[in-house]
């Protein structure tokens, strides 16, 4: 079966915008030469800082290089003519970009370094056309560029959860050895697409090194590694080992634990232990009765667990998260004992036998984690008793553009020989937009947005990352992680 050439919208940038934007080239004032826009997380965002992440992926995937061709223009014209009516498509504008720039986009994009947490109500990216004949192009690209909200929001959420966990470890433990593995991404199956899982999953990896979203492992390698240049197959194994961004462990699911029915659960468990003598082993324990499971594990299989060359993790994934978690800790303490007590300024906190740990991985979000950690704190259990939280929909799905209130707005336009401020000022003042050409500085340790003409000798943290179809600034994943470190 022959496929129609360029039928895939993913490979045609001209089709990656909102319908109404195809009419805007007719609506800009005729003497407009340049259009300047910016991205921010507005006041009222859920978290007071937003992490820049994912722009480099979007640029490399969709904007870098010769992205406009005659075939793509022809096909886009056919689509928009049928979709909106003849004459709506800006054929002349796209032909101009193809003929003068060989299909490279005459656009300049500045942005704060990837991984950087920026206080809300600050500019994080600016976009402007570099050719006076295409002022419409700036905001045409809003749709694809604003999709950076998703990796930025997941990365921000993940980082805030890490800050919270670190706080409880500081209060109840004596080291941070496991901090980078305290949240395991369980979100692949709940994501809306493979690409969403890859993007959101990689955003989580900026902050943590635990993930079960396998497809996301390749995104940092491909889009955040400057060394990746057509690596020969023979060197693939070495490259992957060197650049692996996240890890996972052996774990069961209910299809395994229920394979021989309720009466055969212990035969299944014996087989699991036999075939997993080493490493971390995570066991889902609520197939029938989680309390009985821990009792049997702590009596019949106690010596096996204590003699394993690794940690056995108990995962109760049903019931009230707080109540069940506390009950599991009590039972694990009863059957396996306390390794030691950790004394901090907040009290004495029990750390269970180092051969056993707890994991909660069902329906958990930021607030659910907080509730469990707070309950453990009040009951004098160290947060280090948690191997990790397993987070799925609460990490990759229960987010939207309004979590951090992202907006992409035009703030300046050039006409009659000079720049003019452009802004909106509705009655809802939280949606008022910024004016003029912008710069991002630091003042008293915090980011602050000022007008570009006020910059003087101050450092502008917005760097040119893309210009006229070329990526000018590239970040490695390790640099992103370093910038986002808590």
CSV table of C-alpha atoms in Angstrom, one decimal:
chain,number,residue,atom,x,y,z
A,1,UNK,CA,0.0,0.0,0.0
A,2,UNK,CA,1.5,3.3,-1.1
A,3,UNK,CA,1.2,6.1,1.5
A,4,UNK,CA,0.5,9.7,0.4
A,5,UNK,CA,3.7,11.7,0.7
A,6,UNK,CA,4.0,14.1,3.6
A,7,UNK,CA,0.6,12.9,4.9
A,8,UNK,CA,2.0,12.7,8.5
A,9,UNK,CA,1.3,16.0,10.2
A,10,UNK,CA,4.1,15.4,12.6
A,11,UNK,CA,6.6,15.9,9.7
A,12,UNK,CA,4.9,19.1,8.4
A,13,UNK,CA,5.4,22.1,10.6
A,14,UNK,CA,3.0,24.1,8.5
A,15,UNK,CA,0.2,21.9,9.9
A,16,UNK,CA,1.2,22.3,13.5
A,17,UNK,CA,-0.8,25.3,14.5
A,18,UNK,CA,-4.4,26.3,15.5
A,19,UNK,CA,-6.9,26.8,12.7
A,20,UNK,CA,-7.5,30.4,13.4
A,21,UNK,CA,-3.8,31.3,13.1
A,22,UNK,CA,-3.9,30.5,9.4
A,23,UNK,CA,-6.0,33.7,8.9
A,24,UNK,CA,-3.8,36.0,10.9
A,25,UNK,CA,-1.4,36.9,8.1
A,26,UNK,CA,-4.3,38.9,6.7
A,27,UNK,CA,-5.1,40.6,10.0
A,28,UNK,CA,-1.7,42.1,11.0
A,29,UNK,CA,-1.5,45.8,10.2
A,30,UNK,CA,0.2,46.2,6.8
A,31,UNK,CA,3.2,48.1,8.0
A,32,UNK,CA,4.1,45.6,10.8
A,33,UNK,CA,7.7,44.4,10.3
A,34,UNK,CA,8.6,42.4,13.4
A,35,UNK,CA,6.6,40.7,16.1
A,36,UNK,CA,8.1,39.8,19.4
A,37,UNK,CA,6.4,37.4,21.9
A,38,UNK,CA,7.3,35.8,25.2
A,39,UNK,CA,6.4,32.8,27.4
A,40,UNK,CA,5.8,33.0,31.1
A,41,UNK,CA,4.1,31.1,34.0
A,42,UNK,CA,1.7,33.6,35.3
A,43,UNK,CA,0.8,34.6,38.9
A,44,UNK,CA,-1.6,32.1,40.5
A,45,UNK,CA,0.5,29.1,39.4
A,46,UNK,CA,0.4,26.1,41.7
A,47,UNK,CA,4.1,26.2,42.4
A,48,UNK,CA,6.1,29.4,42.9
A,49,UNK,CA,8.9,28.3,40.6
A,50,UNK,CA,8.7,26.7,37.1
A,51,UNK,CA,11.5,24.6,35.6
A,52,UNK,CA,12.5,25.2,32.0
A,53,UNK,CA,12.6,21.8,30.3
A,54,UNK,CA,11.7,20.3,27.0
A,55,UNK,CA,12.3,23.3,24.6
A,56,UNK,CA,15.4,21.7,23.2
A,57,UNK,CA,13.4,18.6,22.3
A,58,UNK,CA,10.7,20.7,20.5
A,59,UNK,CA,13.3,22.7,18.6
A,60,UNK,CA,15.3,19.6,17.5
A,61,UNK,CA,12.2,17.6,16.7
A,62,UNK,CA,10.2,20.2,14.8
A,63,UNK,CA,12.1,23.5,14.0
A,64,UNK,CA,15.7,22.8,13.3
A,65,UNK,CA,16.9,22.5,9.7
A,66,UNK,CA,15.0,22.6,6.4
A,67,UNK,CA,11.5,22.1,7.7
A,68,UNK,CA,9.7,23.8,4.8
A,69,UNK,CA,9.6,22.2,1.3
A,70,UNK,CA,7.4,22.7,-1.7
A,71,UNK,CA,5.7,19.3,-1.1
A,72,UNK,CA,4.8,20.3,2.4
A,73,UNK,CA,3.5,23.7,1.3
A,74,UNK,CA,1.4,22.0,-1.4
A,75,UNK,CA,-0.1,19.5,1.0
A,76,UNK,CA,-0.7,22.1,3.7
A,77,UNK,CA,-2.5,24.3,1.2
A,78,UNK,CA,-4.8,21.5,0.2
A,79,UNK,CA,-5.6,20.8,3.9
A,80,UNK,CA,-6.3,24.4,4.8
A,81,UNK,CA,-8.3,25.2,1.7
A,82,UNK,CA,-10.6,22.2,2.4
A,83,UNK,CA,-10.6,23.0,6.1
A,84,UNK,CA,-11.2,26.8,6.1
A,85,UNK,CA,-11.9,27.7,2.5
A,86,UNK,CA,-9.8,28.8,-0.5
A,87,UNK,CA,-7.6,31.9,0.0
A,88,UNK,CA,-7.1,31.5,3.7
A,89,UNK,CA,-3.7,29.7,3.3
A,90,UNK,CA,-0.7,32.0,3.3
A,91,UNK,CA,0.9,30.5,0.2
A,92,UNK,CA,3.0,33.5,-0.6
A,93,UNK,CA,4.5,33.7,2.9
A,94,UNK,CA,5.6,30.0,3.0
A,95,UNK,CA,6.9,30.2,-0.6
A,96,UNK,CA,9.0,33.2,0.5
A,97,UNK,CA,10.5,31.2,3.4
A,98,UNK,CA,11.3,28.4,1.1
A,99,UNK,CA,12.8,30.5,-1.7
A,100,UNK,CA,14.8,33.0,0.4
A,101,UNK,CA,15.8,30.7,3.3
A,102,UNK,CA,15.7,27.3,1.7
A,103,UNK,CA,13.1,26.2,4.1
A,104,UNK,CA,14.9,27.3,7.3
A,105,UNK,CA,12.8,29.4,9.7
A,106,UNK,CA,13.7,33.1,10.0
A,107,UNK,CA,13.1,33.1,13.7
A,108,UNK,CA,15.1,33.9,16.8
A,109,UNK,CA,14.4,32.2,20.1
A,110,UNK,CA,15.9,33.1,23.4
A,111,UNK,CA,15.4,31.1,26.6
A,112,UNK,CA,16.6,30.6,30.1
A,113,UNK,CA,18.9,27.6,30.5
A,114,UNK,CA,17.1,24.2,30.6
A,115,UNK,CA,16.7,22.9,34.1
A,116,UNK,CA,16.6,26.4,35.6
A,117,UNK,CA,13.8,27.0,38.2
A,118,UNK,CA,12.4,30.5,37.6
A,119,UNK,CA,10.0,32.3,39.9
A,120,UNK,CA,6.5,32.7,38.4
A,121,UNK,CA,5.5,35.9,36.6
A,122,UNK,CA,8.9,36.0,34.8
A,123,UNK,CA,9.8,35.7,31.1
A,124,UNK,CA,11.3,32.3,30.3
A,125,UNK,CA,11.4,32.4,26.5
A,126,UNK,CA,11.1,35.1,23.8
A,127,UNK,CA,10.4,34.6,20.1
A,128,UNK,CA,10.8,37.0,17.2
A,129,UNK,CA,10.9,36.9,13.4
A,130,UNK,CA,14.3,37.9,11.9
A,131,UNK,CA,12.9,38.9,8.5
A,132,UNK,CA,10.5,41.9,8.2
A,133,UNK,CA,8.4,40.1,5.6
A,134,UNK,CA,7.1,37.4,8.0
A,135,UNK,CA,5.9,39.0,11.2
A,136,UNK,CA,3.0,36.5,11.2
A,137,UNK,CA,5.4,33.6,11.7
A,138,UNK,CA,6.2,34.5,15.4
A,139,UNK,CA,2.7,33.8,16.8
A,140,UNK,CA,2.0,31.1,14.2
A,141,UNK,CA,4.7,29.1,16.1
A,142,UNK,CA,2.9,29.7,19.4
A,143,UNK,CA,1.0,26.4,19.2
A,144,UNK,CA,3.9,24.1,18.9
A,145,UNK,CA,6.2,26.1,21.2
A,146,UNK,CA,3.6,26.4,24.0
A,147,UNK,CA,3.5,22.7,24.2
A,148,UNK,CA,6.6,23.0,26.3
A,149,UNK,CA,4.1,23.5,29.1
A,150,UNK,CA,3.8,19.7,29.5
A,151,UNK,CA,7.5,18.8,30.1
A,152,UNK,CA,7.9,22.0,32.2
A,153,UNK,CA,4.9,21.2,34.4
A,154,UNK,CA,5.9,17.5,34.9
A,155,UNK,CA,9.5,18.6,35.7
A,156,UNK,CA,8.3,21.3,38.1
A,157,UNK,CA,5.9,18.9,39.9
A,158,UNK,CA,8.5,16.2,40.1
A,159,UNK,CA,11.0,18.7,41.5
A,160,UNK,CA,8.5,20.0,44.1
A,161,UNK,CA,7.9,16.4,45.2
A,162,UNK,CA,11.6,15.9,45.6
A,163,UNK,CA,11.9,19.0,47.7
A,164,UNK,CA,9.1,17.7,50.0
A,165,UNK,CA,10.7,14.3,50.3
A,166,UNK,CA,14.1,15.8,51.0
A,167,UNK,CA,12.5,17.9,53.8
A,168,UNK,CA,11.1,14.8,55.5
A,169,UNK,CA,14.4,12.9,55.0
A,170,UNK,CA,16.2,15.8,56.6
A,171,UNK,CA,13.9,15.7,59.6
A,172,UNK,CA,13.8,11.9,60.1
A,173,UNK,CA,16.9,10.3,58.5
A,174,UNK,CA,20.6,10.8,58.6
A,175,UNK,CA,21.5,10.6,54.9
A,176,UNK,CA,20.1,11.3,51.4
A,177,UNK,CA,21.5,8.2,49.7
A,178,UNK,CA,18.2,7.2,48.2
A,179,UNK,CA,16.8,10.6,47.4
A,180,UNK,CA,17.3,10.3,43.6
A,181,UNK,CA,15.2,7.1,43.6
A,182,UNK,CA,12.3,8.1,45.9
A,183,UNK,CA,9.8,8.4,43.1
A,184,UNK,CA,9.4,5.8,40.4
A,185,UNK,CA,7.6,6.8,37.2
A,186,UNK,CA,4.7,4.3,36.7
A,187,UNK,CA,2.9,6.5,34.2
A,188,UNK,CA,3.5,4.9,30.8
A,189,UNK,CA,0.2,3.0,30.5
A,190,UNK,CA,-1.8,6.0,31.5
A,191,UNK,CA,-0.2,8.5,29.1
A,192,UNK,CA,-2.2,9.6,26.1
A,193,UNK,CA,0.5,8.5,23.6
A,194,UNK,CA,3.9,7.1,23.3
A,195,UNK,CA,5.3,10.6,22.6
A,196,UNK,CA,3.6,12.0,25.7
A,197,UNK,CA,5.1,9.2,27.8
A,198,UNK,CA,8.5,9.9,26.4
A,199,UNK,CA,8.3,13.7,27.0
A,200,UNK,CA,6.7,13.5,30.5
A,201,UNK,CA,8.8,10.6,31.5
A,202,UNK,CA,12.0,12.3,30.6
A,203,UNK,CA,10.9,15.4,32.5
A,204,UNK,CA,10.6,13.3,35.6
A,205,UNK,CA,14.2,12.0,35.0
A,206,UNK,CA,15.5,15.5,35.4
A,207,UNK,CA,14.9,15.1,39.1
A,208,UNK,CA,14.9,11.3,39.7
A,209,UNK,CA,16.7,8.3,38.4
A,210,UNK,CA,13.9,5.8,38.9
A,211,UNK,CA,11.5,5.0,36.1
A,212,UNK,CA,9.4,2.2,34.6
A,213,UNK,CA,8.6,4.2,31.4
A,214,UNK,CA,11.1,2.5,29.2
A,215,UNK,CA,10.3,4.6,26.0
A,216,UNK,CA,11.3,7.8,27.9
A,217,UNK,CA,14.9,6.5,28.4
A,218,UNK,CA,15.8,7.3,24.8
A,219,UNK,CA,14.7,10.9,24.7
A,220,UNK,CA,17.5,12.3,26.9
A,221,UNK,CA,20.0,10.3,24.9
A,222,UNK,CA,18.8,11.5,21.6
A,223,UNK,CA,17.9,15.1,22.3
A,224,UNK,CA,20.1,16.0,25.2
A,225,UNK,CA,23.5,14.5,24.3
A,226,UNK,CA,25.8,16.5,22.0
A,227,UNK,CA,28.0,13.4,21.5
A,228,UNK,CA,25.3,11.4,19.7
A,229,UNK,CA,26.4,11.5,16.1
A,230,UNK,CA,25.4,8.4,14.2
A,231,UNK,CA,26.9,6.0,16.7
A,232,UNK,CA,28.0,2.7,15.1
A,233,UNK,CA,26.0,-0.3,16.2
A,234,UNK,CA,29.0,-1.9,17.8
A,235,UNK,CA,29.3,1.0,20.2
A,236,UNK,CA,25.6,1.3,21.1
A,237,UNK,CA,25.9,-0.8,24.2
A,238,UNK,CA,28.7,1.3,25.6
A,239,UNK,CA,26.9,4.5,24.8
A,240,UNK,CA,23.6,3.4,26.4
A,241,UNK,CA,25.4,2.1,29.5
A,242,UNK,CA,27.2,5.5,29.9
A,243,UNK,CA,24.2,7.6,29.3
A,244,UNK,CA,21.4,5.6,31.0
A,245,UNK,CA,19.2,8.3,32.7
A,246,UNK,CA,17.1,6.0,34.9
A,247,UNK,CA,16.8,2.5,36.4
A,248,UNK,CA,14.3,0.0,37.6
A,249,UNK,CA,14.2,-3.3,39.6
A,250,UNK,CA,12.5,-6.7,39.5
A,251,UNK,CA,8.9,-6.4,40.6
A,252,UNK,CA,5.7,-8.5,40.5
A,253,UNK,CA,2.1,-7.7,39.5
A,254,UNK,CA,-1.2,-9.4,40.2
A,255,UNK,CA,-1.0,-11.6,37.2
A,256,UNK,CA,1.9,-13.3,38.9
A,257,UNK,CA,0.8,-13.2,42.5
A,258,UNK,CA,-2.7,-14.6,41.6
A,259,UNK,CA,-1.4,-17.2,39.1
A,260,UNK,CA,-2.2,-20.2,41.4
A,261,UNK,CA,-5.1,-18.7,43.3
A,262,UNK,CA,-5.3,-17.7,46.9
A,263,UNK,CA,-4.2,-21.0,48.3
A,264,UNK,CA,-1.2,-21.1,45.9
A,265,UNK,CA,0.1,-17.6,46.8
A,266,UNK,CA,2.9,-18.9,48.9
A,267,UNK,CA,4.1,-21.3,46.2
A,268,UNK,CA,4.2,-18.4,43.9
A,269,UNK,CA,6.2,-16.4,46.4
A,270,UNK,CA,8.6,-19.2,47.0
A,271,UNK,CA,9.3,-19.4,43.3
A,272,UNK,CA,9.9,-15.7,43.1
A,273,UNK,CA,12.4,-15.8,45.9
A,274,UNK,CA,14.1,-18.8,44.3
A,275,UNK,CA,14.6,-16.9,41.0
A,276,UNK,CA,15.5,-13.5,42.5
A,277,UNK,CA,18.2,-14.1,45.0
A,278,UNK,CA,19.9,-10.8,44.4
A,279,UNK,CA,19.0,-7.1,44.1
A,280,UNK,CA,15.9,-5.1,44.9
A,281,UNK,CA,12.7,-7.2,44.7
A,282,UNK,CA,9.3,-5.4,44.8
A,283,UNK,CA,6.3,-7.5,45.8
A,284,UNK,CA,2.7,-6.4,45.4
A,285,UNK,CA,1.0,-7.7,48.5
A,286,UNK,CA,-2.7,-6.9,48.3
A,287,UNK,CA,-3.9,-9.6,46.0
A,288,UNK,CA,-5.9,-11.1,48.9
A,289,UNK,CA,-4.8,-9.9,52.4
A,290,UNK,CA,-1.8,-7.6,52.8
A,291,UNK,CA,-1.6,-8.1,56.5
A,292,UNK,CA,-1.5,-11.9,56.1
A,293,UNK,CA,1.1,-11.5,53.4
A,294,UNK,CA,3.5,-9.6,55.7
A,295,UNK,CA,2.8,-12.1,58.5
A,296,UNK,CA,3.7,-15.1,56.2
A,297,UNK,CA,6.7,-13.2,54.8
A,298,UNK,CA,7.9,-12.4,58.3
A,299,UNK,CA,7.6,-16.0,59.5
A,300,UNK,CA,7.8,-18.7,56.8
A,301,UNK,CA,10.0,-16.6,54.5
A,302,UNK,CA,11.8,-14.5,57.1
A,303,UNK,CA,15.2,-16.2,56.8
A,304,UNK,CA,14.9,-16.1,53.0
A,305,UNK,CA,14.3,-12.3,53.1
A,306,UNK,CA,17.1,-11.7,55.6
A,307,UNK,CA,19.6,-13.8,53.7
A,308,UNK,CA,18.8,-12.4,50.2
A,309,UNK,CA,21.5,-10.3,48.7
A,310,UNK,CA,19.2,-7.3,48.4
A,311,UNK,CA,16.2,-5.5,49.7
A,312,UNK,CA,12.6,-6.8,49.6
A,313,UNK,CA,10.1,-4.1,49.1
A,314,UNK,CA,6.4,-4.6,50.2
A,315,UNK,CA,3.8,-2.8,48.0
A,316,UNK,CA,0.2,-2.6,49.4
A,317,UNK,CA,-1.7,-0.9,46.6
A,318,UNK,CA,-5.3,-0.7,47.9
A,319,UNK,CA,-7.2,0.8,50.7
A,320,UNK,CA,-6.5,4.1,52.5
A,321,UNK,CA,-3.0,5.1,51.6
A,322,UNK,CA,-2.2,6.6,55.0
A,323,UNK,CA,-3.8,3.9,57.2
A,324,UNK,CA,-2.5,1.0,55.2
A,325,UNK,CA,1.0,2.4,55.0
A,326,UNK,CA,1.2,2.8,58.7
A,327,UNK,CA,-0.2,-0.7,59.3
A,328,UNK,CA,2.4,-2.1,57.0
A,329,UNK,CA,5.2,-0.3,58.8
A,330,UNK,CA,3.8,-1.7,62.1
A,331,UNK,CA,3.8,-5.3,60.8
A,332,UNK,CA,7.2,-5.0,59.2
A,333,UNK,CA,8.5,-3.7,62.5
A,334,UNK,CA,6.9,-6.6,64.4
A,335,UNK,CA,8.3,-9.3,62.1
A,336,UNK,CA,11.6,-7.8,61.0
A,337,UNK,CA,12.5,-5.4,63.8
A,338,UNK,CA,14.1,-2.0,63.9
A,339,UNK,CA,17.6,-1.6,62.5
A,340,UNK,CA,18.2,1.6,64.6
A,341,UNK,CA,16.7,4.8,65.8
A,342,UNK,CA,17.7,8.0,64.2
A,343,UNK,CA,17.8,11.0,66.4
A,344,UNK,CA,17.3,14.5,64.9
A,345,UNK,CA,16.1,17.8,66.4
A,346,UNK,CA,12.5,16.6,65.7
A,347,UNK,CA,12.8,13.4,67.7
A,348,UNK,CA,13.7,9.7,67.5
A,349,UNK,CA,12.6,8.0,64.3
A,350,UNK,CA,12.6,4.2,63.7
A,351,UNK,CA,14.4,2.8,60.7
A,352,UNK,CA,13.3,-0.8,60.0
A,353,UNK,CA,15.6,-3.7,59.2
A,354,UNK,CA,17.6,-2.8,56.1
A,355,UNK,CA,16.4,-5.9,54.3
A,356,UNK,CA,12.8,-4.6,54.1
A,357,UNK,CA,11.2,-1.4,52.8
A,358,UNK,CA,7.8,-0.1,51.8
A,359,UNK,CA,6.4,1.2,48.5
A,360,UNK,CA,3.1,2.9,47.8
A,361,UNK,CA,2.2,3.1,44.1
A,362,UNK,CA,-1.5,3.4,43.7
A,363,UNK,CA,-3.3,6.6,42.8
A,364,UNK,CA,-0.7,8.8,44.5
A,365,UNK,CA,-0.2,12.5,43.9
A,366,UNK,CA,1.7,15.3,45.6
A,367,UNK,CA,-0.9,15.6,48.4
A,368,UNK,CA,-1.1,11.8,48.9
A,369,UNK,CA,2.7,11.7,49.3
A,370,UNK,CA,2.5,14.6,51.8
A,371,UNK,CA,-0.2,12.8,53.8
A,372,UNK,CA,1.8,9.6,54.1
A,373,UNK,CA,5.1,11.3,54.9
A,374,UNK,CA,3.3,13.5,57.6
A,375,UNK,CA,1.7,10.4,59.1
A,376,UNK,CA,5.0,8.6,59.2
A,377,UNK,CA,6.6,11.6,60.8
A,378,UNK,CA,3.9,11.8,63.5
A,379,UNK,CA,4.3,8.1,64.2
A,380,UNK,CA,8.1,8.3,64.5
A,381,UNK,CA,8.9,6.3,61.4
A,382,UNK,CA,11.8,7.6,59.3
A,383,UNK,CA,10.9,8.6,55.7
A,384,UNK,CA,13.9,6.4,54.8
A,385,UNK,CA,11.6,3.3,55.3
A,386,UNK,CA,10.0,4.2,52.0
A,387,UNK,CA,11.9,2.6,49.1
A,388,UNK,CA,10.0,5.0,46.9
A,389,UNK,CA,6.6,6.2,45.8
A,390,UNK,CA,5.3,4.7,42.5
A,391,UNK,CA,3.6,7.5,40.7
A,392,UNK,CA,1.6,7.2,37.4
A,393,UNK,CA,-1.3,9.3,36.5
A,394,UNK,CA,-0.5,11.8,39.3
A,395,UNK,CA,2.8,12.4,37.6
A,396,UNK,CA,2.1,12.3,33.8
A,397,UNK,CA,-1.6,12.8,33.5
A,398,UNK,CA,-3.1,14.9,36.3
A,399,UNK,CA,-1.5,18.1,34.9
A,400,UNK,CA,-2.6,20.7,32.4
A,401,UNK,CA,-1.5,24.1,31.1
A,402,UNK,CA,-3.2,25.9,34.0
A,403,UNK,CA,-1.2,24.2,36.7
A,404,UNK,CA,1.5,26.8,36.2
A,405,UNK,CA,-0.7,29.2,34.2
A,406,UNK,CA,1.4,29.3,31.0
A,407,UNK,CA,0.9,32.1,28.5
A,408,UNK,CA,2.5,33.0,25.2
A,409,UNK,CA,1.8,36.6,24.3
A,410,UNK,CA,3.0,39.3,21.9
A,411,UNK,CA,4.6,42.1,23.8
A,412,UNK,CA,6.2,44.3,21.1
A,413,UNK,CA,5.8,45.0,17.4
A,414,UNK,CA,8.0,47.0,15.1
A,415,UNK,CA,6.3,49.5,12.7
A,416,UNK,CA,6.9,53.0,11.5
A,417,UNK,CA,10.6,52.6,12.1
A,418,UNK,CA,10.5,51.7,15.8
A,419,UNK,CA,9.3,49.2,18.5
A,420,UNK,CA,5.9,49.7,20.1
A,421,UNK,CA,4.6,48.0,23.3
A,422,UNK,CA,1.9,45.5,22.8
A,423,UNK,CA,-0.1,44.1,25.8
A,424,UNK,CA,-3.4,43.1,27.2
A,425,UNK,CA,-5.0,44.4,30.4
A,426,UNK,CA,-8.3,42.7,31.1
A,427,UNK,CA,-10.4,43.2,34.3
A,428,UNK,CA,-8.9,39.9,35.5
A,429,UNK,CA,-5.5,41.5,36.3
A,430,UNK,CA,-3.8,38.1,36.7
A,431,UNK,CA,-4.1,37.7,33.0
A,432,UNK,CA,-2.5,41.0,32.1
A,433,UNK,CA,0.5,40.6,29.8
A,434,UNK,CA,3.9,42.1,29.8
A,435,UNK,CA,5.0,45.0,27.6
A,436,UNK,CA,8.0,45.6,25.4
A,437,UNK,CA,11.2,43.6,24.7
A,438,UNK,CA,12.2,41.7,27.8
A,439,UNK,CA,15.3,40.5,29.7
A,440,UNK,CA,15.6,38.2,32.7
A,441,UNK,CA,18.0,39.2,35.4
A,442,UNK,CA,18.7,38.2,39.0
A,443,UNK,CA,18.2,40.5,41.9
A,444,UNK,CA,18.8,39.5,45.5
A,445,UNK,CA,19.1,35.9,44.4
A,446,UNK,CA,15.7,35.8,42.6
A,447,UNK,CA,14.8,36.2,38.9
A,448,UNK,CA,13.3,39.4,37.8
A,449,UNK,CA,11.9,40.5,34.4
A,450,UNK,CA,12.9,43.9,33.1
A,451,UNK,CA,12.7,45.8,29.8
A,452,UNK,CA,15.6,45.0,27.5
A,453,UNK,CA,16.6,48.7,27.4
A,454,UNK,CA,17.0,48.7,31.2
A,455,UNK,CA,19.6,45.9,31.1
A,456,UNK,CA,22.8,47.9,31.1
A,457,UNK,CA,25.7,45.8,32.4
A,458,UNK,CA,23.4,43.3,34.1
A,459,UNK,CA,23.5,39.6,33.0
A,460,UNK,CA,20.5,38.6,30.8
A,461,UNK,CA,19.7,35.0,31.6
A,462,UNK,CA,17.9,34.6,28.3
A,463,UNK,CA,20.3,33.2,25.8
A,464,UNK,CA,19.8,32.8,22.1
A,465,UNK,CA,19.2,29.0,21.6
A,466,UNK,CA,17.7,29.1,18.0
A,467,UNK,CA,18.2,31.4,15.1
A,468,UNK,CA,17.3,31.1,11.4
A,469,UNK,CA,16.8,27.3,11.5
A,470,UNK,CA,19.9,26.5,13.5
A,471,UNK,CA,20.3,25.4,17.2
A,472,UNK,CA,22.9,27.7,18.7
A,473,UNK,CA,22.9,26.6,22.3
A,474,UNK,CA,22.6,22.9,23.4
A,475,UNK,CA,22.4,21.5,26.9
A,476,UNK,CA,23.3,18.0,28.0
A,477,UNK,CA,21.0,16.1,30.3
A,478,UNK,CA,23.6,16.3,33.0
A,479,UNK,CA,23.6,20.1,32.7
A,480,UNK,CA,19.9,20.1,32.9
A,481,UNK,CA,19.9,18.0,36.1
A,482,UNK,CA,22.6,20.2,37.6
A,483,UNK,CA,20.5,23.3,37.0
A,484,UNK,CA,17.4,21.7,38.5
A,485,UNK,CA,19.2,20.2,41.5
A,486,UNK,CA,17.5,20.7,44.9
